[in-house]
PDB file of C-alpha atoms in Angstrom:
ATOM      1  CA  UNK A   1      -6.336  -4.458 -14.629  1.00 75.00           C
ATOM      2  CA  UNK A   2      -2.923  -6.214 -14.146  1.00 79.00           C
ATOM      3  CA  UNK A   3      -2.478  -9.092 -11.887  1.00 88.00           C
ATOM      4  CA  UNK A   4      -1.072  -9.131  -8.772  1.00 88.00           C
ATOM      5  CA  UNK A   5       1.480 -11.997  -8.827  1.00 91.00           C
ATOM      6  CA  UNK A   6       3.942 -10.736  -5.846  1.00 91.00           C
ATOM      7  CA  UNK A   7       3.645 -12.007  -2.155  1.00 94.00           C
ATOM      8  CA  UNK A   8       1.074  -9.720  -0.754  1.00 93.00           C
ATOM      9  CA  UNK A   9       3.497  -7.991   2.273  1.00 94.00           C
ATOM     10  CA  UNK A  10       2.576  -4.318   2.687  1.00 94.00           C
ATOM     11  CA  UNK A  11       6.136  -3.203   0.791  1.00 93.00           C
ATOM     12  CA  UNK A  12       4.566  -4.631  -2.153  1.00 94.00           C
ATOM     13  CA  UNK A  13       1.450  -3.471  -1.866  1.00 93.00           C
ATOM     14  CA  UNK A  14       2.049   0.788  -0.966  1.00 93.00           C
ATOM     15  CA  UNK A  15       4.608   0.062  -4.041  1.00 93.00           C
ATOM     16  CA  UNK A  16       2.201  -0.907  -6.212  1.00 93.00           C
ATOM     17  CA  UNK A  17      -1.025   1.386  -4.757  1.00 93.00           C
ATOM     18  CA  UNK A  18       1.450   4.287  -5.349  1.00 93.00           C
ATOM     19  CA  UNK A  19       2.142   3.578  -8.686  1.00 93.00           C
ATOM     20  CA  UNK A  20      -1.143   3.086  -9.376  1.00 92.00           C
ATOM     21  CA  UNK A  21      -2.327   6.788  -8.177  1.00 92.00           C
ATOM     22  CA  UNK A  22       0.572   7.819  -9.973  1.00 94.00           C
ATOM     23  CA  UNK A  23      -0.177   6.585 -12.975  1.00 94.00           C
ATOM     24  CA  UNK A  24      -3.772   8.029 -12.922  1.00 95.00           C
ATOM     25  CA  UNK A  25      -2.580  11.343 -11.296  1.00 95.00           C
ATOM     26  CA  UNK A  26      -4.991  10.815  -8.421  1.00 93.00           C
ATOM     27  CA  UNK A  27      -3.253  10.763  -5.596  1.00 89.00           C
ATOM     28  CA  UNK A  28      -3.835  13.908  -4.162  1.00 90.00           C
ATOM     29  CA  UNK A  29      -7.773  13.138  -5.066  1.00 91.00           C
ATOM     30  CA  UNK A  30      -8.054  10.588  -2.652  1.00 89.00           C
ATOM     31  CA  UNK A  31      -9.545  11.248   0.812  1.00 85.00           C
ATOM     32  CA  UNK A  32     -10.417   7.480   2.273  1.00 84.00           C
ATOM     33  CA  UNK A  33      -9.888   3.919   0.832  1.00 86.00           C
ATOM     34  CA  UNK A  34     -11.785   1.116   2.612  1.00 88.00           C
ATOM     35  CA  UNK A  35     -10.012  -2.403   2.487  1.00 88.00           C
ATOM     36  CA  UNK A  36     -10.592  -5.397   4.615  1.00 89.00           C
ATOM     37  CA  UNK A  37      -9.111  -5.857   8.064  1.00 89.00           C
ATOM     38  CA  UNK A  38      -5.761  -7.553   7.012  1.00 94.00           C
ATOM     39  CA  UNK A  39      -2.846  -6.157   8.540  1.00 93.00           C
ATOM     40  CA  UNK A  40      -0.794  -6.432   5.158  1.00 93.00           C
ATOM     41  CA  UNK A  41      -3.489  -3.832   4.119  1.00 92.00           C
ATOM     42  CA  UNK A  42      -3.558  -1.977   6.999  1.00 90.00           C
ATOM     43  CA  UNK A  43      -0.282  -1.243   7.477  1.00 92.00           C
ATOM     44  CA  UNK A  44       0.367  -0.688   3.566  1.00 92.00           C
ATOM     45  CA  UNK A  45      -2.020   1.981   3.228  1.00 90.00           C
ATOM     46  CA  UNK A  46      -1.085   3.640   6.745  1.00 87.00           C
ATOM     47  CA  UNK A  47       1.376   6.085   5.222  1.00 78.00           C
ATOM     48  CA  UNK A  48      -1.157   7.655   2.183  1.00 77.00           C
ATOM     49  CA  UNK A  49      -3.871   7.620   4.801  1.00 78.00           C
ATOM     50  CA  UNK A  50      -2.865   8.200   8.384  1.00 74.00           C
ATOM     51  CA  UNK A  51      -5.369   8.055  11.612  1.00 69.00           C
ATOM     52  CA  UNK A  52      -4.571   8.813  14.944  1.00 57.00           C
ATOM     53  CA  UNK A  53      -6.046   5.877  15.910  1.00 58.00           C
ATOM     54  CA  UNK A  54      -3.770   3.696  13.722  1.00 50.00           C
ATOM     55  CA  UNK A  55      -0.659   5.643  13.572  1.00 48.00           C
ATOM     56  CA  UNK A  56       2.464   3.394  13.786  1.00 50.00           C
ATOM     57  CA  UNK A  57       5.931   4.291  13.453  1.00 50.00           C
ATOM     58  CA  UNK A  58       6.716   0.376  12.527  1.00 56.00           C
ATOM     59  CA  UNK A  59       8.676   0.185   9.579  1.00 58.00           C
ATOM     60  CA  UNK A  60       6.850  -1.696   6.352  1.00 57.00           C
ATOM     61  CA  UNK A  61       8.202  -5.596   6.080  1.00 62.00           C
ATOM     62  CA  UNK A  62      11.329  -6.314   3.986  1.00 61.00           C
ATOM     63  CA  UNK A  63      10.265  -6.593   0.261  1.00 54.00           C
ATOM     64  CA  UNK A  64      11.544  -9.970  -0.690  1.00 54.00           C
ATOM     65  CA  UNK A  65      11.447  -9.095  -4.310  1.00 53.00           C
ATOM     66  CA  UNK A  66      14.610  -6.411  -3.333  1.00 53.00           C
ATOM     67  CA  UNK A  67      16.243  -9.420  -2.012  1.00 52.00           C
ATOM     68  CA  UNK A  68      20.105  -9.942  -3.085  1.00 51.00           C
ATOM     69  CA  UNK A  69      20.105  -6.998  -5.082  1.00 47.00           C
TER      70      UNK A  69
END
């Protein structure tokens, strides 16, 4: 378990949900992940688990930890 210290934008979190299946090589074990309702979440998770009912083409928000590098 590792703590999640970063602002919770959904750059941030798809970073760190990816490196997380990567790490456990389960990526391509996953089917569904249910989450609250928050759009960080929602819109995080939209490109590992795409519905047509919440396809967007919206690009993630800026990851301020990237931020004058």
């Amino acid at each position: 378990c590792q703590r999640f210290e970063e602002s919770h934008t959904a750059s941030i979190i798809q970073h760190r949900f990816d490196n997380i299946c990567k790490g456990y090589d389960i990526a391509a074990k996953l089917n569904y992940i249910i989450t609250d309702n928050a759009a960080n979440m929602k819109k995080a998770l939209q490109a590992n688990f795409p519905s047509d009912d919440n396809m967007n083409t919206e690009p993630l928000d800026d990851d301020p930890t990237e931020a004058g590098n």
